[in-house]
PDB file of C-alpha atoms in Angstrom:
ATOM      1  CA  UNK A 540       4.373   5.724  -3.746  1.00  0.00           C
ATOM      2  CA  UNK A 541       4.820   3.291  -1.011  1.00  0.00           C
ATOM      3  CA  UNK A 542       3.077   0.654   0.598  1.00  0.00           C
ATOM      4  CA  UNK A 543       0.345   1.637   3.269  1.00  0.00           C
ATOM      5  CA  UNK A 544      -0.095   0.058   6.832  1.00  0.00           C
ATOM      6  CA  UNK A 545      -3.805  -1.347   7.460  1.00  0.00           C
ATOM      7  CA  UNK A 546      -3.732   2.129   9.305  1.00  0.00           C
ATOM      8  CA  UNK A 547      -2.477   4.341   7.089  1.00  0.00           C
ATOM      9  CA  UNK A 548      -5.040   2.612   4.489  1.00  0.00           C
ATOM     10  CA  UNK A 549      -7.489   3.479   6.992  1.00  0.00           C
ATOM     11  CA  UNK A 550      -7.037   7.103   7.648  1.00  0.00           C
ATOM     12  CA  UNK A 551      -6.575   7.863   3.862  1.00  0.00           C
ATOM     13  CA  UNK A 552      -9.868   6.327   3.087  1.00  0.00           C
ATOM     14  CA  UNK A 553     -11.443   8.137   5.972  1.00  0.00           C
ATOM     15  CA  UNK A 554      -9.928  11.289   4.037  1.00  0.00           C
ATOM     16  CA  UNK A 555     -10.866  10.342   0.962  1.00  0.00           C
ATOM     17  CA  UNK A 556     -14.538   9.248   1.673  1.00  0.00           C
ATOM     18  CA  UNK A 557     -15.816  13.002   0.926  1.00  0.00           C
ATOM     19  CA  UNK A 558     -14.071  12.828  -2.706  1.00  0.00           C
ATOM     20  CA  UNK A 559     -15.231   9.467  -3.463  1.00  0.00           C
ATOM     21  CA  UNK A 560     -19.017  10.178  -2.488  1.00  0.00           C
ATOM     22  CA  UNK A 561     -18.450  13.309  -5.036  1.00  0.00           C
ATOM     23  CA  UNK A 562     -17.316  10.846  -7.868  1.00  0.00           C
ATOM     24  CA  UNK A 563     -20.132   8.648  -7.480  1.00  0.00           C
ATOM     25  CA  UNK A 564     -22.924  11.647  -7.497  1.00  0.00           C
ATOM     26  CA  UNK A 565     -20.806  13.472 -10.569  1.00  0.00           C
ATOM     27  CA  UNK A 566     -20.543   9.898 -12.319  1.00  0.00           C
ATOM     28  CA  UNK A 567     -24.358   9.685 -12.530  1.00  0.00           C
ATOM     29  CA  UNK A 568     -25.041  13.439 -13.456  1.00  0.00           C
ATOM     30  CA  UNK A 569     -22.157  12.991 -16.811  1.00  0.00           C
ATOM     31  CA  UNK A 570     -23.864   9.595 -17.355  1.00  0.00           C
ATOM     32  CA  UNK A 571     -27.295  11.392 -17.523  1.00  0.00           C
ATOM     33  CA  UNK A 572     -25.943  14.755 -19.602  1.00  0.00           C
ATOM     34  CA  UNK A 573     -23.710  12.235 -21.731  1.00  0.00           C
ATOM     35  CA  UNK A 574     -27.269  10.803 -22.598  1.00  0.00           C
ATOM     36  CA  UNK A 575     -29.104  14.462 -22.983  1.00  0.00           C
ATOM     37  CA  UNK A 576     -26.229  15.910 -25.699  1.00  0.00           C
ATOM     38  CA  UNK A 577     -25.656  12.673 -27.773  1.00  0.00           C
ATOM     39  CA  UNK A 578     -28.209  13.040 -30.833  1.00  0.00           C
ATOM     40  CA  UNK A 579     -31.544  12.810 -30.500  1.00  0.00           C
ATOM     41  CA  UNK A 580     -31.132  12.443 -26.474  1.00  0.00           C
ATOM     42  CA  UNK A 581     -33.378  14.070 -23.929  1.00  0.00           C
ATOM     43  CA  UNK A 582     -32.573  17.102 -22.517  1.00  0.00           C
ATOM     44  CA  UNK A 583     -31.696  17.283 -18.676  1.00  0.00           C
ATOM     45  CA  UNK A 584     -32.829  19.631 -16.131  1.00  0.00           C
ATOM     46  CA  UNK A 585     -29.351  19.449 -15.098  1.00  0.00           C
ATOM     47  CA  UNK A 586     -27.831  21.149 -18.394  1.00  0.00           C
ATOM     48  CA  UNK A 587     -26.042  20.314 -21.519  1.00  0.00           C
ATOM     49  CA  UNK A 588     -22.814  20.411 -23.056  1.00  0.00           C
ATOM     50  CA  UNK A 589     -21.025  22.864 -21.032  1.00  0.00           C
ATOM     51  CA  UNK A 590     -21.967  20.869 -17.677  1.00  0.00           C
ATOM     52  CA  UNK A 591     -21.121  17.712 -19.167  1.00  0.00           C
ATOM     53  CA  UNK A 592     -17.866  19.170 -20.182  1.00  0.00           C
ATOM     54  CA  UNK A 593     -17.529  20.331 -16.461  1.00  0.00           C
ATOM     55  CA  UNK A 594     -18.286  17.277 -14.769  1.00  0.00           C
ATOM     56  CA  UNK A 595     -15.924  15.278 -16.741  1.00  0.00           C
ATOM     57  CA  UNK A 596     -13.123  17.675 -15.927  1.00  0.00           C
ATOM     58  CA  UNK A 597     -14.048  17.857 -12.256  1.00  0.00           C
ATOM     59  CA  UNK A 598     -13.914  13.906 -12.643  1.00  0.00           C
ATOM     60  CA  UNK A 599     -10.772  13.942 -14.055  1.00  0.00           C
ATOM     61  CA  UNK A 600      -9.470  16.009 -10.917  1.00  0.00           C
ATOM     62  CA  UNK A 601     -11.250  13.834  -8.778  1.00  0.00           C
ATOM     63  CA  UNK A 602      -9.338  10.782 -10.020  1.00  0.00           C
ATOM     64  CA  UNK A 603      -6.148  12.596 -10.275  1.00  0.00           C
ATOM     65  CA  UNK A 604      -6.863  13.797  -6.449  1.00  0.00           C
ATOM     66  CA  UNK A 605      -7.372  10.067  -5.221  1.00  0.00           C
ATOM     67  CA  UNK A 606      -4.327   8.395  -7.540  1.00  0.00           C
ATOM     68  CA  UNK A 607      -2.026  11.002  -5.804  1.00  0.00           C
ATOM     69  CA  UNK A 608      -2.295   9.309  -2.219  1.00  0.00           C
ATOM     70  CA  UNK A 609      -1.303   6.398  -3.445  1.00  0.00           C
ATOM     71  CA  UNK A 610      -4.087   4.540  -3.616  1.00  0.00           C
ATOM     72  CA  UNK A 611      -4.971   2.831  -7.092  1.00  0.00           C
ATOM     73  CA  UNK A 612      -8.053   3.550  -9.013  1.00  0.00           C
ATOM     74  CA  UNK A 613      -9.281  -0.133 -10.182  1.00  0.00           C
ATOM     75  CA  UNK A 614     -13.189   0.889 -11.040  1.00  0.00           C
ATOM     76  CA  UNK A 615     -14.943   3.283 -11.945  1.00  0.00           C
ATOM     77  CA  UNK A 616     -18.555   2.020 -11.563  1.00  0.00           C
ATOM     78  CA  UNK A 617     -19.036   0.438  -9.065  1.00  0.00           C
ATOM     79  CA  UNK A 618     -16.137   2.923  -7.702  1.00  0.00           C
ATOM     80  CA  UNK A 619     -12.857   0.699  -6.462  1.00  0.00           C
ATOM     81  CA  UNK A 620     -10.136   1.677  -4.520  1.00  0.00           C
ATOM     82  CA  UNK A 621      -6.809  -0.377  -3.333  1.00  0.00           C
ATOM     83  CA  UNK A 622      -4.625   0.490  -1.494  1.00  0.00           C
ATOM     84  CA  UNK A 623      -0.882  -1.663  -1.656  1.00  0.00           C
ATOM     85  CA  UNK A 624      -0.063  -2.927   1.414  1.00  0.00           C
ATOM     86  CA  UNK A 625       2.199  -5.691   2.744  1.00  0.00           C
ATOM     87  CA  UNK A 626       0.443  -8.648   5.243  1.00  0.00           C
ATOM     88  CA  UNK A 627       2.953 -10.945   6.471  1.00  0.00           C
ATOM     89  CA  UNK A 628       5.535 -10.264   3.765  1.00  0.00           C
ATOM     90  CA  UNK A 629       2.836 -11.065   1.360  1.00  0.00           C
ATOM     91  CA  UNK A 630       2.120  -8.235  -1.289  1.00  0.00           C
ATOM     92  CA  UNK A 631      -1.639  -7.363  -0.760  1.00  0.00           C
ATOM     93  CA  UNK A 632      -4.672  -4.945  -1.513  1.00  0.00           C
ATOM     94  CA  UNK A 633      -6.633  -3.075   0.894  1.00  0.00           C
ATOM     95  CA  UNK A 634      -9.825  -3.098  -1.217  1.00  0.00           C
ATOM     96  CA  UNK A 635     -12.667  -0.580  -1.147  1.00  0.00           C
ATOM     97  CA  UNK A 636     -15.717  -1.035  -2.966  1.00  0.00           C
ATOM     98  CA  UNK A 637     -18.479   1.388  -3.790  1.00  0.00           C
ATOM     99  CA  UNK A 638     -20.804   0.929  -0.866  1.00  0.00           C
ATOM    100  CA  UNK A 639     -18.325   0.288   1.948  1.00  0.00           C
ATOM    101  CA  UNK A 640     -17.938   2.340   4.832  1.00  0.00           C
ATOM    102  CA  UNK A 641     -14.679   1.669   6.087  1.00  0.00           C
ATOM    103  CA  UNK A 642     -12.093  -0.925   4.602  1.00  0.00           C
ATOM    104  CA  UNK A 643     -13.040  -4.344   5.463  1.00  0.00           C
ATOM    105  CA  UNK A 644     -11.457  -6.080   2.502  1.00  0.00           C
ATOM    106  CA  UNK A 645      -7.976  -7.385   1.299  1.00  0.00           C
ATOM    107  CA  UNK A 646      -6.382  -9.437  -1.784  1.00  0.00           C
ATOM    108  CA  UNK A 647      -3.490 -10.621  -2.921  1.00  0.00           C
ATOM    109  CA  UNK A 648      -2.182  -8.744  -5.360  1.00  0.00           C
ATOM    110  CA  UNK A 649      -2.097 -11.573  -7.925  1.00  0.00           C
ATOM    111  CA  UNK A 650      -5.769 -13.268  -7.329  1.00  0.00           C
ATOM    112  CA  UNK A 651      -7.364  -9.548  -8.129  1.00  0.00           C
ATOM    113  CA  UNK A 652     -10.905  -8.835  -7.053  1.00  0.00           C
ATOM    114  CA  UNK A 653     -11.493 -12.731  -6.860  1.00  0.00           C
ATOM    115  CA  UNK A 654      -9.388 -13.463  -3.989  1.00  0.00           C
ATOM    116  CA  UNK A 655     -10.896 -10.510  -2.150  1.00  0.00           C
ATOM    117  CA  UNK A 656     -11.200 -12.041   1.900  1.00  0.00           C
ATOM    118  CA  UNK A 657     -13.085  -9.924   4.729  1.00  0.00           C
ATOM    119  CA  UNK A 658      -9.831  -9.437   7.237  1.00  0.00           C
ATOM    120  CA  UNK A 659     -12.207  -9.618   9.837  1.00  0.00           C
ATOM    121  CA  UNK A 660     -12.315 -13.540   9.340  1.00  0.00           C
ATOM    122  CA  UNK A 661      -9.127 -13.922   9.917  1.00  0.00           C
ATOM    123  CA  UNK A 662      -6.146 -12.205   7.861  1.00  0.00           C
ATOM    124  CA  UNK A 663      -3.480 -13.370   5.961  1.00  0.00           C
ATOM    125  CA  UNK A 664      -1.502 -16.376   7.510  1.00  0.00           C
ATOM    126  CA  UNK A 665      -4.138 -16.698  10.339  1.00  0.00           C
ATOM    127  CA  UNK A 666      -3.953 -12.455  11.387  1.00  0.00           C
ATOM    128  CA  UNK A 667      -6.332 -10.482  12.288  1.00  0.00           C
ATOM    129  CA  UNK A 668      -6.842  -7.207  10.836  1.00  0.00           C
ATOM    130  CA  UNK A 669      -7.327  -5.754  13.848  1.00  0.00           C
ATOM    131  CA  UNK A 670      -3.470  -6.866  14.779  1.00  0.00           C
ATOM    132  CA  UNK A 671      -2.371  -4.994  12.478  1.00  0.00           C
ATOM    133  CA  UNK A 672      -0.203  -2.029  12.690  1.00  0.00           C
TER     134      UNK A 672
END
């Protein structure tokens, strides 16, 4: 896939807020029945084997489902999500983190989660986000 604009990044996100609020709720229920069927766990109201089984296949799709925009899957918990993007010729990350509501983060794409910078201080080379086609 290609590179995203800060407002292509955008919209996807805004698409793919539902899905990501569905992996966070299924991670904790798989973390929970992965505890209830290893031995000796304690059972879970919410099932056994067969649901864990479920949930980690519906996670799999999940995954599968965000990967196939484009956007790269970088955590898992906390959820993160970057997008690759270009800011003044400079190969970058649109980063969203478990929590976020919108995008509000960036990096270059070899400092990793480190270099993260809020756009909204200024982006790369002195731009604004909010420039930003």
């Amino acid at each position: 896939m290609g590179l995203f604009t800060v407002a292509e990044a955008r919209a996807e996100l805004a698409a793919l807020l539902p899905v990501l609020t569905e992996v966070v709720a299924l991670r904790a229920d798989a973390a929970e029945l992965a505890v209830a069927v290893a031995p000796g766990g304690e059972p879970s109201p919410l099932g056994g084997l067969p649901e864990f089984k479920a949930a980690q296949a519906r996670l799999d799709e999940l995954m599968t489902q965000i990967q196939q925009t484009g956007a790269e899957l970088k955590g898992f918990a906390p959820l993160l999500v970057d997008f690759p993007a270009e800011l003044d010729e400079v190969p970058v990350l649109l980063c969203w983190l478990e929590g976020d509501t919108e995008l509000l983060w960036y990096h270059r794409r070899d400092l990793g989660f480190a270099g993260r910078r809020r756009p909204n201080r200024r982006g790369y080379r002195g731009r604004d986000f909010a420039d930003t086609p």
